[in-house]
Amino acid sequence: GVCVSQLDILTAKHCVKDDDEPAQIGKLIPFRTVFEQEKQYSNKIRPHYAFLLAIDPKSDLAIIRTIETNISHPIISVYPEDKVPWPGMSVFIVGHTSGLEYTLCTGIISNNRNMEINEIGDKFLQISAPIWKGNSGGGAFSINGQLVGIASLVFTKAPNIGFFIPSSSINKFLKQEAIID
């Protein structure tokens, strides 16, 4: 996920549900910070908890709100809503690809697509970057460090094609939930 305010973390909706159970608002969810991820196998690190604040019925987005105030995260700004990420734009994907910690993948936006996935019709950014499981819910960032998209799914029939919820949908969702102005 990506911190979008002091307490709020934006992620993919499919990352906050248990198996096939639908996500439930108010549900407590354990998580670790990126700074603690490397110590995940240590018994000294306990998970933090957040509750599921909101889910977007129109896309694969969710917001969790940490219940702890002593966690320090960099707050990420979302790509401006008056600008549209364009095909050919360089992006940087941060995640834990296939369980490998701290992967940084680079690519470009190869297309803006309208697609229906899992009965949800939405716009997606098609990005040419070597992403895989473990990137879901993580961000794609512009050269200026602004959030351009949230990793949602991969295309398994061809390598290096990932689909991200675009910043236009992210901005709309965060405004709807009064996370940003």
Short mmCIF file of N, CA, C and O in Angstrom, two decimals, residues 21-154:
data_model
loop_
_atom_site.label_atom_id
_atom_site.label_comp_id
_atom_site.label_asym_id
_atom_site.label_seq_id
_atom_site.Cartn_x
_atom_site.Cartn_y
_atom_site.Cartn_z
N GLU A 21 -13.77 -14.29 0.94
CA GLU A 21 -14.71 -13.48 1.72
C GLU A 21 -14.65 -12.04 1.24
O GLU A 21 -13.57 -11.50 1.00
N PRO A 22 -15.80 -11.39 1.11
CA PRO A 22 -15.78 -9.99 0.72
C PRO A 22 -15.17 -9.12 1.82
O PRO A 22 -15.25 -9.45 3.00
N ALA A 23 -14.54 -8.04 1.41
CA ALA A 23 -13.97 -7.10 2.37
C ALA A 23 -15.11 -6.44 3.16
O ALA A 23 -16.15 -6.13 2.60
N GLN A 24 -14.89 -6.26 4.45
CA GLN A 24 -15.92 -5.67 5.30
C GLN A 24 -15.39 -4.40 5.94
O GLN A 24 -14.33 -4.41 6.58
N ILE A 25 -16.14 -3.31 5.78
CA ILE A 25 -15.76 -2.04 6.41
C ILE A 25 -15.67 -2.24 7.92
O ILE A 25 -16.53 -2.87 8.52
N GLY A 26 -14.62 -1.71 8.51
CA GLY A 26 -14.42 -1.82 9.95
C GLY A 26 -13.60 -3.02 10.37
O GLY A 26 -13.20 -3.13 11.52
N LYS A 27 -13.33 -3.94 9.46
CA LYS A 27 -12.55 -5.14 9.77
C LYS A 27 -11.12 -4.75 10.11
O LYS A 27 -10.52 -3.90 9.46
N LEU A 28 -10.54 -5.37 11.16
CA LEU A 28 -9.15 -5.14 11.51
C LEU A 28 -8.25 -5.96 10.60
O LEU A 28 -8.50 -7.14 10.35
N ILE A 29 -7.18 -5.32 10.12
CA ILE A 29 -6.27 -5.95 9.18
C ILE A 29 -4.84 -5.78 9.71
O ILE A 29 -4.41 -4.66 10.00
N PRO A 30 -4.08 -6.87 9.84
CA PRO A 30 -2.67 -6.72 10.25
C PRO A 30 -1.82 -6.28 9.06
O PRO A 30 -2.09 -6.64 7.93
N PHE A 31 -0.80 -5.49 9.32
CA PHE A 31 0.13 -5.09 8.27
C PHE A 31 1.48 -4.77 8.87
O PHE A 31 1.62 -4.59 10.07
N ARG A 32 2.49 -4.71 8.03
CA ARG A 32 3.83 -4.31 8.44
C ARG A 32 4.24 -3.11 7.60
O ARG A 32 3.81 -2.98 6.47
N THR A 33 5.09 -2.28 8.15
CA THR A 33 5.58 -1.14 7.39
C THR A 33 6.73 -1.61 6.51
O THR A 33 7.34 -2.65 6.76
N VAL A 34 7.05 -0.84 5.49
CA VAL A 34 8.17 -1.22 4.62
C VAL A 34 9.48 -1.24 5.39
O VAL A 34 10.38 -1.99 5.06
N PHE A 35 9.58 -0.45 6.44
CA PHE A 35 10.80 -0.40 7.23
C PHE A 35 10.95 -1.66 8.08
O PHE A 35 12.03 -2.03 8.47
N GLU A 36 9.85 -2.32 8.39
CA GLU A 36 9.89 -3.52 9.19
C GLU A 36 9.85 -4.80 8.36
O GLU A 36 10.07 -5.88 8.88
N GLN A 37 9.57 -4.68 7.08
CA GLN A 37 9.40 -5.85 6.24
C GLN A 37 10.62 -6.76 6.29
O GLN A 37 10.50 -7.97 6.33
N GLU A 38 11.81 -6.17 6.33
CA GLU A 38 13.02 -7.00 6.34
C GLU A 38 13.15 -7.82 7.61
O GLU A 38 13.86 -8.81 7.65
N LYS A 39 12.45 -7.42 8.65
CA LYS A 39 12.51 -8.14 9.92
C LYS A 39 11.27 -8.99 10.12
O LYS A 39 10.97 -9.39 11.23
N GLN A 40 10.55 -9.27 9.05
CA GLN A 40 9.26 -9.94 9.17
C GLN A 40 9.34 -11.33 9.81
O GLN A 40 8.37 -11.82 10.36
N TYR A 41 10.47 -11.97 9.73
CA TYR A 41 10.59 -13.31 10.28
C TYR A 41 11.08 -13.29 11.73
O TYR A 41 11.21 -14.31 12.35
N SER A 42 11.33 -12.11 12.25
CA SER A 42 11.77 -11.98 13.63
C SER A 42 10.55 -11.95 14.55
O SER A 42 9.56 -11.30 14.27
N ASN A 43 10.63 -12.63 15.65
CA ASN A 43 9.54 -12.61 16.63
C ASN A 43 9.45 -11.29 17.36
O ASN A 43 8.50 -11.04 18.07
N LYS A 44 10.48 -10.45 17.21
CA LYS A 44 10.49 -9.17 17.91
C LYS A 44 9.58 -8.14 17.25
O LYS A 44 9.19 -7.18 17.88
N ILE A 45 9.28 -8.33 15.99
CA ILE A 45 8.43 -7.38 15.27
C ILE A 45 7.00 -7.89 15.27
O ILE A 45 6.72 -8.99 14.81
N ARG A 46 6.11 -7.10 15.80
CA ARG A 46 4.71 -7.48 15.78
C ARG A 46 4.01 -6.70 14.67
O ARG A 46 4.43 -5.59 14.32
N PRO A 47 2.97 -7.27 14.11
CA PRO A 47 2.26 -6.52 13.07
C PRO A 47 1.52 -5.33 13.66
O PRO A 47 1.17 -5.31 14.84
N HIS A 48 1.31 -4.34 12.85
CA HIS A 48 0.46 -3.22 13.21
C HIS A 48 -0.95 -3.57 12.75
O HIS A 48 -1.14 -4.51 11.99
N TYR A 49 -1.91 -2.79 13.21
CA TYR A 49 -3.29 -3.06 12.80
C TYR A 49 -3.93 -1.80 12.27
O TYR A 49 -3.64 -0.70 12.73
N ALA A 50 -4.77 -2.02 11.29
CA ALA A 50 -5.56 -0.93 10.70
C ALA A 50 -6.96 -1.48 10.50
O ALA A 50 -7.16 -2.69 10.46
N PHE A 51 -7.92 -0.58 10.40
CA PHE A 51 -9.25 -1.06 10.04
C PHE A 51 -9.56 -0.64 8.63
O PHE A 51 -9.05 0.36 8.13
N LEU A 52 -10.37 -1.44 7.99
CA LEU A 52 -10.77 -1.16 6.62
C LEU A 52 -11.72 0.03 6.65
O LEU A 52 -12.82 -0.06 7.17
N LEU A 53 -11.26 1.15 6.14
CA LEU A 53 -12.02 2.39 6.18
C LEU A 53 -13.01 2.49 5.03
O LEU A 53 -14.16 2.88 5.22
N ALA A 54 -12.57 2.15 3.83
CA ALA A 54 -13.43 2.31 2.66
C ALA A 54 -12.99 1.39 1.54
O ALA A 54 -11.80 1.09 1.41
N ILE A 55 -13.95 0.96 0.74
CA ILE A 55 -13.67 0.24 -0.48
C ILE A 55 -14.41 0.93 -1.61
O ILE A 55 -15.48 1.49 -1.42
N ASP A 56 -13.81 0.93 -2.76
CA ASP A 56 -14.43 1.55 -3.93
C ASP A 56 -15.18 0.48 -4.71
O ASP A 56 -14.55 -0.44 -5.23
N PRO A 57 -16.50 0.58 -4.80
CA PRO A 57 -17.25 -0.44 -5.53
C PRO A 57 -16.99 -0.40 -7.04
O PRO A 57 -17.31 -1.35 -7.74
N LYS A 58 -16.38 0.68 -7.52
CA LYS A 58 -16.16 0.84 -8.96
C LYS A 58 -14.77 0.43 -9.41
O LYS A 58 -14.48 0.44 -10.59
N SER A 59 -13.88 0.15 -8.46
CA SER A 59 -12.52 -0.22 -8.86
C SER A 59 -11.90 -1.10 -7.78
O SER A 59 -12.51 -1.39 -6.76
N ASP A 60 -10.67 -1.49 -8.00
CA ASP A 60 -9.93 -2.36 -7.08
C ASP A 60 -9.14 -1.50 -6.09
O ASP A 60 -7.94 -1.64 -5.97
N LEU A 61 -9.83 -0.59 -5.39
CA LEU A 61 -9.16 0.28 -4.43
C LEU A 61 -9.78 0.13 -3.05
O LEU A 61 -10.98 -0.09 -2.91
N ALA A 62 -8.94 0.27 -2.03
CA ALA A 62 -9.39 0.25 -0.64
C ALA A 62 -8.49 1.17 0.17
O ALA A 62 -7.33 1.42 -0.20
N ILE A 63 -9.02 1.66 1.27
CA ILE A 63 -8.25 2.48 2.20
C ILE A 63 -8.32 1.81 3.57
O ILE A 63 -9.40 1.45 4.03
N ILE A 64 -7.15 1.61 4.17
CA ILE A 64 -7.11 1.15 5.55
C ILE A 64 -6.57 2.30 6.40
O ILE A 64 -5.76 3.11 5.93
N ARG A 65 -7.05 2.39 7.64
CA ARG A 65 -6.60 3.45 8.56
C ARG A 65 -5.95 2.80 9.76
O ARG A 65 -6.58 2.03 10.48
N THR A 66 -4.68 3.12 9.96
CA THR A 66 -3.96 2.54 11.08
C THR A 66 -4.55 3.02 12.40
O THR A 66 -5.02 4.16 12.50
N ILE A 67 -4.53 2.15 13.38
CA ILE A 67 -5.05 2.53 14.71
C ILE A 67 -3.91 3.01 15.60
O ILE A 67 -4.15 3.43 16.72
N GLU A 68 -2.69 2.96 15.09
CA GLU A 68 -1.53 3.40 15.85
C GLU A 68 -1.04 4.74 15.29
O GLU A 68 -0.96 4.92 14.09
N THR A 69 -0.71 5.64 16.17
CA THR A 69 -0.27 6.97 15.73
C THR A 69 1.24 7.14 15.74
O THR A 69 1.75 8.18 15.35
N ASN A 70 1.97 6.13 16.18
CA ASN A 70 3.43 6.25 16.29
C ASN A 70 4.17 5.68 15.08
O ASN A 70 5.36 5.50 15.11
N ILE A 71 3.45 5.40 14.01
CA ILE A 71 4.08 4.87 12.80
C ILE A 71 4.43 6.04 11.89
O ILE A 71 3.60 6.89 11.61
N SER A 72 5.67 6.08 11.47
CA SER A 72 6.13 7.16 10.61
C SER A 72 6.28 6.66 9.19
O SER A 72 7.06 5.75 8.93
N HIS A 73 5.51 7.24 8.27
CA HIS A 73 5.56 6.86 6.86
C HIS A 73 5.71 8.12 6.02
O HIS A 73 5.16 9.16 6.37
N PRO A 74 6.38 8.02 4.90
CA PRO A 74 6.33 9.14 3.96
C PRO A 74 4.94 9.20 3.33
O PRO A 74 4.38 8.17 2.96
N ILE A 75 4.37 10.37 3.28
CA ILE A 75 3.05 10.55 2.67
C ILE A 75 3.26 10.88 1.20
O ILE A 75 4.01 11.78 0.85
N ILE A 76 2.59 10.14 0.34
CA ILE A 76 2.76 10.24 -1.10
C ILE A 76 1.66 11.12 -1.68
O ILE A 76 0.50 10.98 -1.33
N SER A 77 2.03 12.00 -2.59
CA SER A 77 1.02 12.79 -3.29
C SER A 77 0.61 12.06 -4.57
O SER A 77 1.40 11.36 -5.18
N VAL A 78 -0.65 12.24 -4.92
CA VAL A 78 -1.20 11.60 -6.11
C VAL A 78 -0.96 12.52 -7.30
O VAL A 78 -1.04 13.75 -7.18
N TYR A 79 -0.67 11.94 -8.44
CA TYR A 79 -0.49 12.68 -9.68
C TYR A 79 -1.67 13.61 -9.86
O TYR A 79 -2.82 13.21 -9.63
N PRO A 80 -1.44 14.87 -10.23
CA PRO A 80 -2.53 15.86 -10.31
C PRO A 80 -3.68 15.41 -11.21
O PRO A 80 -3.46 14.84 -12.28
N GLU A 81 -4.91 15.66 -10.73
CA GLU A 81 -6.07 15.20 -11.49
C GLU A 81 -6.27 15.96 -12.80
O GLU A 81 -6.94 15.45 -13.70
N ASP A 82 -5.67 17.11 -12.94
CA ASP A 82 -5.80 17.85 -14.20
C ASP A 82 -4.79 17.39 -15.25
O ASP A 82 -4.76 17.89 -16.35
N LYS A 83 -3.96 16.40 -14.88
CA LYS A 83 -3.00 15.83 -15.82
C LYS A 83 -3.31 14.34 -15.99
O LYS A 83 -3.71 13.68 -15.04
N VAL A 84 -3.12 13.85 -17.18
CA VAL A 84 -3.38 12.43 -17.46
C VAL A 84 -2.05 11.76 -17.77
O VAL A 84 -1.31 12.23 -18.64
N PRO A 85 -1.73 10.66 -17.05
CA PRO A 85 -0.52 9.92 -17.42
C PRO A 85 -0.63 9.46 -18.87
O PRO A 85 -1.68 8.97 -19.29
N TRP A 86 0.40 9.63 -19.64
CA TRP A 86 0.34 9.39 -21.08
C TRP A 86 1.16 8.17 -21.48
O TRP A 86 2.13 7.81 -20.82
N PRO A 87 0.76 7.52 -22.58
CA PRO A 87 1.56 6.42 -23.10
C PRO A 87 2.99 6.91 -23.40
O PRO A 87 3.19 7.98 -23.97
N GLY A 88 3.96 6.13 -22.98
CA GLY A 88 5.36 6.49 -23.13
C GLY A 88 5.96 7.11 -21.87
O GLY A 88 7.17 7.23 -21.77
N MET A 89 5.11 7.49 -20.90
CA MET A 89 5.59 8.09 -19.65
C MET A 89 6.32 7.03 -18.82
O MET A 89 5.84 5.92 -18.64
N SER A 90 7.51 7.36 -18.34
CA SER A 90 8.28 6.46 -17.49
C SER A 90 7.63 6.34 -16.12
O SER A 90 7.16 7.33 -15.57
N VAL A 91 7.62 5.10 -15.59
CA VAL A 91 7.09 4.86 -14.25
C VAL A 91 8.03 3.94 -13.50
O VAL A 91 8.81 3.19 -14.09
N PHE A 92 7.92 4.02 -12.18
CA PHE A 92 8.74 3.22 -11.28
C PHE A 92 7.80 2.48 -10.34
O PHE A 92 6.98 3.11 -9.67
N ILE A 93 7.90 1.18 -10.31
CA ILE A 93 7.01 0.35 -9.51
C ILE A 93 7.79 -0.17 -8.32
O ILE A 93 8.87 -0.76 -8.47
N VAL A 94 7.25 0.05 -7.13
CA VAL A 94 7.87 -0.41 -5.90
C VAL A 94 7.00 -1.52 -5.33
O VAL A 94 5.78 -1.38 -5.25
N GLY A 95 7.62 -2.63 -4.96
CA GLY A 95 6.84 -3.72 -4.40
C GLY A 95 7.73 -4.82 -3.88
O GLY A 95 8.92 -4.64 -3.67
N HIS A 96 7.11 -5.95 -3.66
CA HIS A 96 7.80 -7.15 -3.18
C HIS A 96 7.49 -8.26 -4.18
O HIS A 96 6.82 -9.24 -3.85
N THR A 97 7.97 -8.10 -5.39
CA THR A 97 7.68 -9.01 -6.49
C THR A 97 8.01 -10.45 -6.13
O THR A 97 9.14 -10.75 -5.76
N SER A 98 7.02 -11.32 -6.25
CA SER A 98 7.17 -12.76 -6.00
C SER A 98 7.84 -13.05 -4.66
O SER A 98 8.57 -14.02 -4.53
N GLY A 99 7.60 -12.19 -3.67
CA GLY A 99 8.16 -12.41 -2.35
C GLY A 99 9.56 -11.85 -2.15
O GLY A 99 10.10 -11.90 -1.05
N LEU A 100 10.16 -11.31 -3.20
CA LEU A 100 11.47 -10.68 -3.05
C LEU A 100 11.26 -9.30 -2.45
O LEU A 100 10.45 -8.51 -2.93
N GLU A 101 11.98 -9.01 -1.40
CA GLU A 101 11.78 -7.75 -0.71
C GLU A 101 12.35 -6.58 -1.49
O GLU A 101 13.41 -6.70 -2.10
N TYR A 102 11.64 -5.48 -1.46
CA TYR A 102 12.10 -4.21 -2.01
C TYR A 102 12.53 -4.29 -3.47
O TYR A 102 13.68 -4.08 -3.80
N THR A 103 11.62 -4.62 -4.32
CA THR A 103 11.95 -4.61 -5.74
C THR A 103 11.58 -3.25 -6.33
O THR A 103 10.59 -2.64 -5.93
N LEU A 104 12.37 -2.81 -7.25
CA LEU A 104 12.09 -1.59 -8.00
C LEU A 104 12.11 -1.99 -9.47
O LEU A 104 13.12 -2.46 -9.98
N CYS A 105 10.97 -1.84 -10.11
CA CYS A 105 10.86 -2.18 -11.52
C CYS A 105 10.57 -0.89 -12.29
O CYS A 105 9.83 -0.04 -11.81
N THR A 106 11.15 -0.76 -13.45
CA THR A 106 10.89 0.41 -14.28
C THR A 106 10.15 -0.03 -15.53
O THR A 106 10.24 -1.18 -15.95
N GLY A 107 9.42 0.88 -16.08
CA GLY A 107 8.68 0.61 -17.31
C GLY A 107 8.09 1.89 -17.84
O GLY A 107 8.43 2.98 -17.40
N ILE A 108 7.19 1.72 -18.78
CA ILE A 108 6.47 2.88 -19.32
C ILE A 108 4.97 2.55 -19.33
O ILE A 108 4.58 1.39 -19.30
N ILE A 109 4.19 3.60 -19.37
CA ILE A 109 2.76 3.41 -19.58
C ILE A 109 2.61 3.12 -21.06
O ILE A 109 3.04 3.91 -21.90
N SER A 110 2.07 1.95 -21.37
CA SER A 110 1.94 1.58 -22.77
C SER A 110 0.55 1.85 -23.32
O SER A 110 0.39 1.94 -24.53
N ASN A 111 -0.46 2.01 -22.44
CA ASN A 111 -1.80 2.30 -22.93
C ASN A 111 -2.72 2.66 -21.78
O ASN A 111 -2.48 2.27 -20.64
N ASN A 112 -3.74 3.43 -22.08
CA ASN A 112 -4.85 3.68 -21.17
C ASN A 112 -5.98 2.80 -21.67
O ASN A 112 -6.37 2.90 -22.84
N ARG A 113 -6.51 1.93 -20.82
CA ARG A 113 -7.52 0.98 -21.28
C ARG A 113 -8.80 1.06 -20.45
O ARG A 113 -8.74 1.26 -19.24
N ASN A 114 -9.92 0.90 -21.13
CA ASN A 114 -11.19 0.69 -20.46
C ASN A 114 -11.45 -0.80 -20.54
O ASN A 114 -11.54 -1.36 -21.63
N MET A 115 -11.54 -1.45 -19.38
CA MET A 115 -11.72 -2.89 -19.35
C MET A 115 -12.69 -3.25 -18.24
O MET A 115 -12.85 -2.51 -17.28
N GLU A 116 -13.32 -4.38 -18.38
CA GLU A 116 -14.16 -4.90 -17.31
C GLU A 116 -13.48 -6.14 -16.75
O GLU A 116 -13.27 -7.12 -17.44
N ILE A 117 -13.11 -6.06 -15.50
CA ILE A 117 -12.44 -7.14 -14.80
C ILE A 117 -13.27 -7.47 -13.56
O ILE A 117 -13.61 -6.58 -12.79
N ASN A 118 -13.58 -8.73 -13.37
CA ASN A 118 -14.35 -9.16 -12.19
C ASN A 118 -15.62 -8.34 -12.01
O ASN A 118 -15.93 -7.88 -10.92
N GLU A 119 -16.33 -8.13 -13.10
CA GLU A 119 -17.60 -7.41 -13.11
C GLU A 119 -17.46 -5.93 -12.75
O GLU A 119 -18.42 -5.25 -12.47
N ILE A 120 -16.23 -5.43 -12.71
CA ILE A 120 -16.00 -4.01 -12.44
C ILE A 120 -15.45 -3.39 -13.71
O ILE A 120 -14.37 -3.75 -14.16
N GLY A 121 -16.19 -2.47 -14.28
CA GLY A 121 -15.69 -1.76 -15.44
C GLY A 121 -14.88 -0.57 -14.96
O GLY A 121 -15.35 0.21 -14.15
N ASP A 122 -13.67 -0.45 -15.41
CA ASP A 122 -12.84 0.66 -14.95
C ASP A 122 -11.78 0.96 -15.99
O ASP A 122 -11.54 0.20 -16.91
N LYS A 123 -11.16 2.09 -15.78
CA LYS A 123 -10.00 2.45 -16.58
C LYS A 123 -8.78 1.85 -15.92
O LYS A 123 -8.69 1.79 -14.70
N PHE A 124 -7.84 1.40 -16.73
CA PHE A 124 -6.60 0.85 -16.23
C PHE A 124 -5.45 1.48 -17.01
O PHE A 124 -5.60 1.80 -18.19
N LEU A 125 -4.32 1.63 -16.34
CA LEU A 125 -3.08 1.97 -17.02
C LEU A 125 -2.40 0.64 -17.32
O LEU A 125 -2.17 -0.16 -16.42
N GLN A 126 -2.11 0.41 -18.57
CA GLN A 126 -1.32 -0.77 -18.95
C GLN A 126 0.13 -0.34 -18.90
O GLN A 126 0.53 0.62 -19.56
N ILE A 127 0.90 -1.04 -18.09
CA ILE A 127 2.29 -0.65 -17.87
C ILE A 127 3.21 -1.80 -18.24
O ILE A 127 2.95 -2.95 -17.89
N SER A 128 4.25 -1.48 -18.98
CA SER A 128 5.24 -2.49 -19.37
C SER A 128 6.33 -2.50 -18.31
O SER A 128 7.28 -1.76 -18.37
N ALA A 129 6.15 -3.35 -17.32
CA ALA A 129 7.14 -3.51 -16.26
C ALA A 129 7.06 -4.94 -15.76
O ALA A 129 5.98 -5.52 -15.75
N PRO A 130 8.17 -5.50 -15.36
CA PRO A 130 8.16 -6.88 -14.90
C PRO A 130 7.60 -7.00 -13.49
O PRO A 130 8.34 -7.13 -12.52
N ILE A 131 6.28 -6.94 -13.37
CA ILE A 131 5.64 -7.08 -12.06
C ILE A 131 4.98 -8.44 -11.97
O ILE A 131 4.71 -9.09 -12.97
N TRP A 132 4.70 -8.85 -10.74
CA TRP A 132 4.07 -10.14 -10.51
C TRP A 132 3.42 -10.11 -9.14
O TRP A 132 3.32 -9.05 -8.53
N LYS A 133 3.00 -11.25 -8.66
CA LYS A 133 2.39 -11.30 -7.34
C LYS A 133 3.35 -10.70 -6.33
O LYS A 133 4.55 -10.92 -6.39
N GLY A 134 2.81 -9.95 -5.40
CA GLY A 134 3.64 -9.24 -4.43
C GLY A 134 3.68 -7.75 -4.73
O GLY A 134 4.02 -6.94 -3.88
N ASN A 135 3.32 -7.38 -5.95
CA ASN A 135 3.23 -5.96 -6.31
C ASN A 135 1.82 -5.41 -6.06
O ASN A 135 1.65 -4.19 -5.99
N SER A 136 0.83 -6.27 -5.94
CA SER A 136 -0.55 -5.82 -5.78
C SER A 136 -0.69 -4.83 -4.64
O SER A 136 -0.15 -5.03 -3.55
N GLY A 137 -1.41 -3.76 -4.92
CA GLY A 137 -1.65 -2.73 -3.91
C GLY A 137 -0.53 -1.72 -3.80
O GLY A 137 -0.68 -0.69 -3.15
N GLY A 138 0.60 -2.00 -4.43
CA GLY A 138 1.72 -1.07 -4.40
C GLY A 138 1.58 -0.02 -5.49
O GLY A 138 0.66 -0.07 -6.31
N GLY A 139 2.48 0.92 -5.50
CA GLY A 139 2.35 2.05 -6.39
C GLY A 139 3.24 2.04 -7.61
O GLY A 139 4.29 1.41 -7.63
N ALA A 140 2.75 2.76 -8.61
CA ALA A 140 3.55 3.14 -9.78
C ALA A 140 3.75 4.65 -9.63
O ALA A 140 2.79 5.38 -9.41
N PHE A 141 4.99 5.10 -9.74
CA PHE A 141 5.32 6.48 -9.47
C PHE A 141 5.93 7.17 -10.68
O PHE A 141 6.67 6.55 -11.45
N SER A 142 5.66 8.45 -10.79
CA SER A 142 6.26 9.27 -11.85
C SER A 142 7.70 9.58 -11.46
O SER A 142 8.14 9.31 -10.33
N ILE A 143 8.43 10.17 -12.37
CA ILE A 143 9.82 10.58 -12.10
C ILE A 143 9.90 11.56 -10.93
O ILE A 143 10.90 11.64 -10.25
N ASN A 144 8.80 12.27 -10.65
CA ASN A 144 8.74 13.23 -9.54
C ASN A 144 8.26 12.60 -8.24
O ASN A 144 8.07 13.30 -7.26
N GLY A 145 8.03 11.29 -8.24
CA GLY A 145 7.62 10.60 -7.03
C GLY A 145 6.13 10.67 -6.74
O GLY A 145 5.69 10.28 -5.66
N GLN A 146 5.34 11.14 -7.70
CA GLN A 146 3.90 11.21 -7.50
C GLN A 146 3.26 9.88 -7.89
O GLN A 146 3.70 9.21 -8.83
N LEU A 147 2.22 9.51 -7.16
CA LEU A 147 1.52 8.25 -7.41
C LEU A 147 0.71 8.35 -8.70
O LEU A 147 -0.17 9.18 -8.83
N VAL A 148 1.03 7.49 -9.65
CA VAL A 148 0.35 7.46 -10.94
C VAL A 148 -0.70 6.35 -10.97
O VAL A 148 -1.73 6.48 -11.61
N GLY A 149 -0.45 5.25 -10.22
CA GLY A 149 -1.40 4.14 -10.22
C GLY A 149 -1.13 3.17 -9.10
O GLY A 149 -0.07 3.18 -8.48
N ILE A 150 -2.13 2.33 -8.83
CA ILE A 150 -2.03 1.25 -7.83
C ILE A 150 -2.11 -0.08 -8.58
O ILE A 150 -3.03 -0.31 -9.37
N ALA A 151 -1.14 -0.95 -8.32
CA ALA A 151 -1.08 -2.25 -8.99
C ALA A 151 -2.32 -3.07 -8.68
O ALA A 151 -2.68 -3.25 -7.53
N SER A 152 -2.95 -3.55 -9.74
CA SER A 152 -4.20 -4.29 -9.58
C SER A 152 -4.11 -5.71 -10.12
O SER A 152 -4.53 -6.65 -9.46
N LEU A 153 -3.56 -5.90 -11.32
CA LEU A 153 -3.49 -7.25 -11.87
C LEU A 153 -2.40 -7.35 -12.92
O LEU A 153 -1.91 -6.34 -13.43
N VAL A 154 -2.02 -8.58 -13.21
CA VAL A 154 -1.03 -8.85 -14.25
C VAL A 154 -1.69 -9.65 -15.36
O VAL A 154 -2.70 -10.32 -15.15
#
